């Protein structure tokens, strides 16, 4: 049995981000196949995409309780939508014969951002968690991003070999927004002092887009864990990243190395 690898399946990768509650079933199945073929202990953190951001944005759930807006139903709806997406992910992994257990964060985590509270649940087989609407001490509720779960799992579990962010549509962090990028614009090694012009769909995204992944990736790297962003639409790259082989993507390192 290999060591532990913590991997994010980005919401923009596993769903169609602009169509409410629609999954990218082909991608989910190919990612599940990659997991089946690995002998690592896997922790999978999945994002929300169109199962989370749209309604959360409309009802301002990331801001917490706001007087004058009826938000309770939306909190429930988004939690249910995320349970539905999570079930699709879990079913795809189980269909490959994997022993999977999922831990919905609204049941065990409280607070948002990197310092949320709650003991990180872990399963002997494949552990699955996801970005969710969680209770919050101050705001009543809020959005806990999968990127913050990545940070905590990658840095607090023992024996983590690397953290991988599998993302949709791009090969990693690009120097310019994807719409303007050419083949030479992939940043192969990124460190926090380097600037990039990330495209963040603030109109639909209630968490941090590529910028949050880069920031959390840097925090993970600062604890000595390897971090790589790869194009999750190309299964071989995800597989190579999990096994620690050289792969096209963006490695996040500390300082100018
Ligand atoms: C967001 O989680 C959770 C909700 C909006 C409910 P993430 O921040 O991990 O989601 P993606 O990967 O950007 O979709």
mmCIF file of C-alpha atoms and ligand atoms in Angstrom:
data_model
loop_
_atom_site.group_PDB
_atom_site.id
_atom_site.type_symbol
_atom_site.label_atom_id
_atom_site.label_comp_id
_atom_site.label_asym_id
_atom_site.label_seq_id
_atom_site.Cartn_x
_atom_site.Cartn_y
_atom_site.Cartn_z
ATOM 1 C CA UNK A 1 0.000 0.000 0.000
ATOM 2 C CA UNK A 2 1.350 3.414 -0.914
ATOM 3 C CA UNK A 3 1.208 6.600 1.121
ATOM 4 C CA UNK A 4 -1.629 9.070 1.266
ATOM 5 C CA UNK A 5 -2.549 11.433 -1.559
ATOM 6 C CA UNK A 6 -5.103 14.194 -1.108
ATOM 7 C CA UNK A 7 -6.811 15.194 -4.340
ATOM 8 C CA UNK A 8 -9.360 17.855 -5.206
ATOM 9 C CA UNK A 9 -11.828 17.237 -7.987
ATOM 10 C CA UNK A 10 -12.701 20.822 -8.891
ATOM 11 C CA UNK A 11 -16.368 21.704 -9.213
ATOM 12 C CA UNK A 12 -15.726 23.204 -12.654
ATOM 13 C CA UNK A 13 -14.227 19.864 -13.683
ATOM 14 C CA UNK A 14 -16.960 17.485 -12.501
ATOM 15 C CA UNK A 15 -19.978 19.663 -13.313
ATOM 16 C CA UNK A 16 -21.058 21.937 -16.115
ATOM 17 C CA UNK A 17 -20.487 25.151 -14.245
ATOM 18 C CA UNK A 18 -23.049 27.295 -16.031
ATOM 19 C CA UNK A 19 -25.958 24.800 -16.062
ATOM 20 C CA UNK A 20 -27.658 24.308 -12.713
ATOM 21 C CA UNK A 21 -27.016 20.870 -11.168
ATOM 22 C CA UNK A 22 -25.575 19.111 -14.205
ATOM 23 C CA UNK A 23 -22.681 16.694 -13.849
ATOM 24 C CA UNK A 24 -19.875 15.873 -16.201
ATOM 25 C CA UNK A 25 -20.434 12.130 -15.837
ATOM 26 C CA UNK A 26 -17.651 11.133 -18.246
ATOM 27 C CA UNK A 27 -15.048 13.039 -16.247
ATOM 28 C CA UNK A 28 -16.312 11.620 -12.937
ATOM 29 C CA UNK A 29 -16.082 8.091 -14.300
ATOM 30 C CA UNK A 30 -12.603 8.572 -15.703
ATOM 31 C CA UNK A 31 -11.411 10.035 -12.393
ATOM 32 C CA UNK A 32 -12.941 7.069 -10.559
ATOM 33 C CA UNK A 33 -11.068 4.721 -12.912
ATOM 34 C CA UNK A 34 -7.806 6.521 -12.136
ATOM 35 C CA UNK A 35 -8.492 6.068 -8.409
ATOM 36 C CA UNK A 36 -9.184 2.374 -8.908
ATOM 37 C CA UNK A 37 -5.823 1.933 -10.603
ATOM 38 C CA UNK A 38 -3.857 3.552 -7.789
ATOM 39 C CA UNK A 39 -2.656 1.836 -4.647
ATOM 40 C CA UNK A 40 -2.441 5.076 -2.681
ATOM 41 C CA UNK A 41 -4.645 5.897 0.288
ATOM 42 C CA UNK A 42 -6.833 8.532 -1.278
ATOM 43 C CA UNK A 43 -8.640 11.458 0.261
ATOM 44 C CA UNK A 44 -10.909 13.018 -2.359
ATOM 45 C CA UNK A 45 -12.216 16.530 -1.828
ATOM 46 C CA UNK A 46 -14.716 17.566 -4.443
ATOM 47 C CA UNK A 47 -15.996 20.994 -5.330
ATOM 48 C CA UNK A 48 -19.495 22.228 -6.044
ATOM 49 C CA UNK A 49 -19.595 23.763 -9.511
ATOM 50 C CA UNK A 50 -23.194 24.206 -10.622
ATOM 51 C CA UNK A 51 -24.520 22.287 -7.579
ATOM 52 C CA UNK A 52 -23.350 24.997 -5.218
ATOM 53 C CA UNK A 53 -22.243 28.334 -6.530
ATOM 54 C CA UNK A 54 -25.356 29.480 -8.357
ATOM 55 C CA UNK A 55 -27.868 29.205 -5.516
ATOM 56 C CA UNK A 56 -25.288 30.194 -2.936
ATOM 57 C CA UNK A 57 -24.607 33.332 -4.933
ATOM 58 C CA UNK A 58 -28.277 34.177 -5.402
ATOM 59 C CA UNK A 59 -29.015 33.915 -1.676
ATOM 60 C CA UNK A 60 -25.647 35.307 -0.557
ATOM 61 C CA UNK A 61 -24.903 32.246 1.563
ATOM 62 C CA UNK A 62 -21.166 32.985 1.714
ATOM 63 C CA UNK A 63 -21.974 36.203 3.600
ATOM 64 C CA UNK A 64 -23.879 34.308 6.289
ATOM 65 C CA UNK A 65 -27.199 35.416 7.761
ATOM 66 C CA UNK A 66 -28.450 38.648 6.209
ATOM 67 C CA UNK A 67 -31.493 40.367 7.560
ATOM 68 C CA UNK A 68 -34.247 40.791 5.027
ATOM 69 C CA UNK A 69 -33.289 37.792 2.876
ATOM 70 C CA UNK A 70 -35.083 34.485 3.372
ATOM 71 C CA UNK A 71 -32.071 32.172 3.245
ATOM 72 C CA UNK A 72 -33.023 29.050 5.215
ATOM 73 C CA UNK A 73 -34.552 27.220 2.301
ATOM 74 C CA UNK A 74 -31.515 27.982 0.139
ATOM 75 C CA UNK A 75 -29.177 26.642 2.850
ATOM 76 C CA UNK A 76 -31.153 23.411 2.851
ATOM 77 C CA UNK A 77 -31.376 23.277 -0.935
ATOM 78 C CA UNK A 78 -27.651 23.724 -1.474
ATOM 79 C CA UNK A 79 -26.881 21.114 1.193
ATOM 80 C CA UNK A 80 -29.235 18.716 -0.576
ATOM 81 C CA UNK A 81 -27.822 19.522 -4.008
ATOM 82 C CA UNK A 82 -24.324 18.873 -2.678
ATOM 83 C CA UNK A 83 -25.479 15.563 -1.179
ATOM 84 C CA UNK A 84 -26.799 14.661 -4.615
ATOM 85 C CA UNK A 85 -23.507 15.514 -6.336
ATOM 86 C CA UNK A 86 -21.618 13.675 -3.617
ATOM 87 C CA UNK A 87 -23.766 10.598 -4.138
ATOM 88 C CA UNK A 88 -22.923 10.611 -7.845
ATOM 89 C CA UNK A 89 -19.208 10.800 -7.001
ATOM 90 C CA UNK A 90 -19.449 8.041 -4.371
ATOM 91 C CA UNK A 91 -21.483 5.783 -6.681
ATOM 92 C CA UNK A 92 -18.936 6.186 -9.484
ATOM 93 C CA UNK A 93 -16.102 5.200 -7.127
ATOM 94 C CA UNK A 94 -18.058 2.260 -5.706
ATOM 95 C CA UNK A 95 -18.861 1.075 -9.222
ATOM 96 C CA UNK A 96 -15.099 0.579 -9.634
ATOM 97 C CA UNK A 97 -15.099 -1.671 -6.576
ATOM 98 C CA UNK A 98 -13.572 0.877 -4.191
ATOM 99 C CA UNK A 99 -14.357 0.947 -0.478
ATOM 100 C CA UNK A 100 -15.594 4.528 -0.086
ATOM 101 C CA UNK A 101 -16.940 6.553 2.800
ATOM 102 C CA UNK A 102 -18.207 10.094 2.519
ATOM 103 C CA UNK A 103 -18.376 12.648 5.341
ATOM 104 C CA UNK A 104 -20.667 15.613 4.554
ATOM 105 C CA UNK A 105 -18.936 18.647 6.113
ATOM 106 C CA UNK A 106 -22.168 20.274 7.372
ATOM 107 C CA UNK A 107 -22.358 17.342 9.800
ATOM 108 C CA UNK A 108 -18.887 17.682 11.315
ATOM 109 C CA UNK A 109 -17.285 21.042 10.408
ATOM 110 C CA UNK A 110 -18.094 24.487 11.757
ATOM 111 C CA UNK A 111 -16.805 27.809 10.478
ATOM 112 C CA UNK A 112 -15.266 28.761 7.150
ATOM 113 C CA UNK A 113 -11.778 29.491 5.844
ATOM 114 C CA UNK A 114 -8.589 27.620 6.728
ATOM 115 C CA UNK A 115 -9.262 27.593 10.481
ATOM 116 C CA UNK A 116 -12.652 25.884 10.491
ATOM 117 C CA UNK A 117 -13.237 23.586 13.454
ATOM 118 C CA UNK A 118 -14.114 19.902 13.608
ATOM 119 C CA UNK A 119 -12.031 16.728 13.644
ATOM 120 C CA UNK A 120 -11.128 15.643 10.124
ATOM 121 C CA UNK A 121 -12.925 12.345 9.491
ATOM 122 C CA UNK A 122 -10.954 9.632 7.770
ATOM 123 C CA UNK A 123 -11.786 6.192 6.413
ATOM 124 C CA UNK A 124 -9.447 3.255 5.858
ATOM 125 C CA UNK A 125 -10.505 3.040 2.204
ATOM 126 C CA UNK A 126 -11.218 6.111 0.084
ATOM 127 C CA UNK A 127 -12.299 9.164 2.105
ATOM 128 C CA UNK A 128 -14.590 11.676 0.381
ATOM 129 C CA UNK A 129 -15.460 15.194 1.579
ATOM 130 C CA UNK A 130 -16.561 18.305 -0.301
ATOM 131 C CA UNK A 131 -17.153 22.053 -0.244
ATOM 132 C CA UNK A 132 -20.410 22.640 1.645
ATOM 133 C CA UNK A 133 -22.674 25.064 3.487
ATOM 134 C CA UNK A 134 -21.623 24.719 7.115
ATOM 135 C CA UNK A 135 -22.776 26.254 10.380
ATOM 136 C CA UNK A 136 -20.755 29.216 11.555
ATOM 137 C CA UNK A 137 -20.312 30.620 15.076
ATOM 138 C CA UNK A 138 -20.532 34.236 13.982
ATOM 139 C CA UNK A 139 -22.411 34.352 10.668
ATOM 140 C CA UNK A 140 -24.826 31.497 11.453
ATOM 141 C CA UNK A 141 -23.726 29.695 8.272
ATOM 142 C CA UNK A 142 -21.227 30.098 5.467
ATOM 143 C CA UNK A 143 -19.478 28.320 2.619
ATOM 144 C CA UNK A 144 -16.586 26.054 3.477
ATOM 145 C CA UNK A 145 -14.526 25.638 0.311
ATOM 146 C CA UNK A 146 -13.019 22.317 -0.663
ATOM 147 C CA UNK A 147 -9.736 24.221 -1.023
ATOM 148 C CA UNK A 148 -9.722 24.804 2.743
ATOM 149 C CA UNK A 149 -10.478 21.138 3.310
ATOM 150 C CA UNK A 150 -7.513 20.345 1.028
ATOM 151 C CA UNK A 151 -5.243 22.484 3.180
ATOM 152 C CA UNK A 152 -6.283 20.847 6.411
ATOM 153 C CA UNK A 153 -6.248 17.257 5.159
ATOM 154 C CA UNK A 154 -2.945 17.658 3.319
ATOM 155 C CA UNK A 155 -1.186 19.218 6.305
ATOM 156 C CA UNK A 156 -2.773 17.422 9.267
ATOM 157 C CA UNK A 157 -2.957 13.787 8.188
ATOM 158 C CA UNK A 158 0.228 11.854 8.665
ATOM 159 C CA UNK A 159 2.030 10.337 5.701
ATOM 160 C CA UNK A 160 0.652 12.654 3.012
ATOM 161 C CA UNK A 161 2.863 12.315 -0.069
ATOM 162 C CA UNK A 162 1.286 15.067 -2.122
ATOM 163 C CA UNK A 163 -1.730 17.262 -2.731
ATOM 164 C CA UNK A 164 -3.250 17.487 -6.193
ATOM 165 C CA UNK A 165 -5.731 19.973 -7.551
ATOM 166 C CA UNK A 166 -7.422 18.477 -10.626
ATOM 167 C CA UNK A 167 -9.061 21.343 -12.468
ATOM 168 C CA UNK A 168 -11.189 21.778 -15.562
ATOM 169 C CA UNK A 169 -10.347 23.300 -18.936
ATOM 170 C CA UNK A 170 -6.797 24.406 -18.129
ATOM 171 C CA UNK A 171 -3.447 22.646 -17.734
ATOM 172 C CA UNK A 172 -2.544 24.484 -14.529
ATOM 173 C CA UNK A 173 -1.938 28.102 -13.547
ATOM 174 C CA UNK A 174 -1.637 30.245 -16.660
ATOM 175 C CA UNK A 175 0.179 33.573 -17.012
ATOM 176 C CA UNK A 176 -2.895 35.143 -18.590
ATOM 177 C CA UNK A 177 -6.625 34.322 -18.442
ATOM 178 C CA UNK A 178 -7.480 31.045 -20.254
ATOM 179 C CA UNK A 179 -9.372 32.859 -22.988
ATOM 180 C CA UNK A 180 -6.166 34.680 -24.008
ATOM 181 C CA UNK A 181 -3.662 31.901 -23.284
ATOM 182 C CA UNK A 182 -1.463 30.059 -25.753
ATOM 183 C CA UNK A 183 0.561 26.885 -25.231
ATOM 184 C CA UNK A 184 3.509 28.799 -23.720
ATOM 185 C CA UNK A 185 1.438 30.421 -21.006
ATOM 186 C CA UNK A 186 1.417 27.506 -18.576
ATOM 187 C CA UNK A 187 3.386 28.289 -15.428
ATOM 188 C CA UNK A 188 5.166 25.017 -14.687
ATOM 189 C CA UNK A 189 6.506 26.040 -11.318
ATOM 190 C CA UNK A 190 4.679 28.680 -9.344
ATOM 191 C CA UNK A 191 5.571 30.333 -6.070
ATOM 192 C CA UNK A 192 3.608 32.939 -4.146
ATOM 193 C CA UNK A 193 5.765 35.890 -5.255
ATOM 194 C CA UNK A 194 4.847 35.238 -8.889
ATOM 195 C CA UNK A 195 1.949 37.130 -10.327
ATOM 196 C CA UNK A 196 -0.607 35.698 -12.677
ATOM 197 C CA UNK A 197 -3.731 37.116 -14.153
ATOM 198 C CA UNK A 198 -6.237 34.498 -13.009
ATOM 199 C CA UNK A 199 -9.732 34.583 -14.359
ATOM 200 C CA UNK A 200 -12.190 34.368 -11.495
ATOM 201 C CA UNK A 201 -15.845 34.210 -12.401
ATOM 202 C CA UNK A 202 -16.983 36.425 -9.515
ATOM 203 C CA UNK A 203 -20.447 36.557 -11.009
ATOM 204 C CA UNK A 204 -20.986 32.834 -10.407
ATOM 205 C CA UNK A 205 -18.256 31.732 -8.014
ATOM 206 C CA UNK A 206 -18.809 32.195 -4.271
ATOM 207 C CA UNK A 207 -15.402 30.891 -3.252
ATOM 208 C CA UNK A 208 -12.013 31.851 -4.593
ATOM 209 C CA UNK A 209 -11.446 30.344 -8.051
ATOM 210 C CA UNK A 210 -7.888 29.594 -9.148
ATOM 211 C CA UNK A 211 -6.498 32.246 -6.772
ATOM 212 C CA UNK A 212 -7.752 30.350 -3.720
ATOM 213 C CA UNK A 213 -6.266 27.091 -5.015
ATOM 214 C CA UNK A 214 -2.905 28.811 -5.526
ATOM 215 C CA UNK A 215 -3.034 30.387 -2.057
ATOM 216 C CA UNK A 216 -4.007 27.165 -0.298
ATOM 217 C CA UNK A 217 -1.506 25.257 -2.433
ATOM 218 C CA UNK A 218 1.240 27.596 -1.199
ATOM 219 C CA UNK A 219 0.193 27.019 2.421
ATOM 220 C CA UNK A 220 0.335 23.261 1.846
ATOM 221 C CA UNK A 221 3.771 23.529 0.178
ATOM 222 C CA UNK A 222 5.010 25.560 3.156
ATOM 223 C CA UNK A 223 4.483 22.450 5.303
ATOM 224 C CA UNK A 224 6.734 20.423 3.011
ATOM 225 C CA UNK A 225 4.011 18.622 1.051
ATOM 226 C CA UNK A 226 4.324 18.565 -2.764
ATOM 227 C CA UNK A 227 1.498 20.357 -4.534
ATOM 228 C CA UNK A 228 0.519 20.124 -8.182
ATOM 229 C CA UNK A 229 -2.348 21.450 -10.280
ATOM 230 C CA UNK A 230 -3.246 19.332 -13.301
ATOM 231 C CA UNK A 231 -5.823 19.230 -16.039
ATOM 232 C CA UNK A 232 -8.367 16.751 -14.670
ATOM 233 C CA UNK A 233 -9.853 16.119 -18.087
ATOM 234 C CA UNK A 234 -6.753 14.128 -19.044
ATOM 235 C CA UNK A 235 -6.825 10.935 -16.923
ATOM 236 C CA UNK A 236 -3.193 10.011 -17.570
ATOM 237 C CA UNK A 237 -2.058 13.310 -16.073
ATOM 238 C CA UNK A 238 -4.162 12.777 -12.950
ATOM 239 C CA UNK A 239 -2.776 9.270 -12.650
ATOM 240 C CA UNK A 240 0.842 10.437 -13.095
ATOM 241 C CA UNK A 241 0.282 13.199 -10.555
ATOM 242 C CA UNK A 242 -1.065 10.720 -7.998
ATOM 243 C CA UNK A 243 1.885 8.391 -8.477
ATOM 244 C CA UNK A 244 4.373 11.262 -8.342
ATOM 245 C CA UNK A 245 5.594 10.943 -11.935
ATOM 246 C CA UNK A 246 6.603 14.012 -13.988
ATOM 247 C CA UNK A 247 3.484 15.509 -15.529
ATOM 248 C CA UNK A 248 2.309 18.598 -17.385
ATOM 249 C CA UNK A 249 0.807 20.958 -14.826
ATOM 250 C CA UNK A 250 1.807 23.580 -12.269
ATOM 251 C CA UNK A 251 3.914 22.610 -9.283
ATOM 252 C CA UNK A 252 3.583 24.973 -6.358
ATOM 253 C CA UNK A 253 6.769 25.568 -4.435
ATOM 254 C CA UNK A 254 7.967 27.989 -1.828
ATOM 255 C CA UNK A 255 10.369 30.790 -2.756
ATOM 256 C CA UNK A 256 12.316 31.066 -5.971
ATOM 257 C CA UNK A 257 13.247 27.430 -6.528
HETATM 258 C C1 LIG B 1 -17.890 25.422 -2.787
HETATM 259 O O1 LIG B 1 -16.829 24.545 -2.691
HETATM 260 C C2 LIG B 1 -19.063 24.886 -1.986
HETATM 261 C C3 LIG B 1 -20.362 25.494 -2.290
HETATM 262 C C4 LIG B 1 -20.568 26.503 -3.091
HETATM 263 C C5 LIG B 1 -21.520 24.896 -1.618
HETATM 264 P P1 LIG B 1 -15.508 24.699 -3.599
HETATM 265 O O2 LIG B 1 -14.941 26.075 -3.458
HETATM 266 O O3 LIG B 1 -14.595 23.591 -3.189
HETATM 267 O O4 LIG B 1 -16.093 24.433 -5.045
HETATM 268 P P2 LIG B 1 -15.527 24.580 -6.531
HETATM 269 O O5 LIG B 1 -14.449 23.574 -6.716
HETATM 270 O O6 LIG B 1 -15.003 25.998 -6.666
HETATM 271 O O7 LIG B 1 -16.724 24.326 -7.364
#
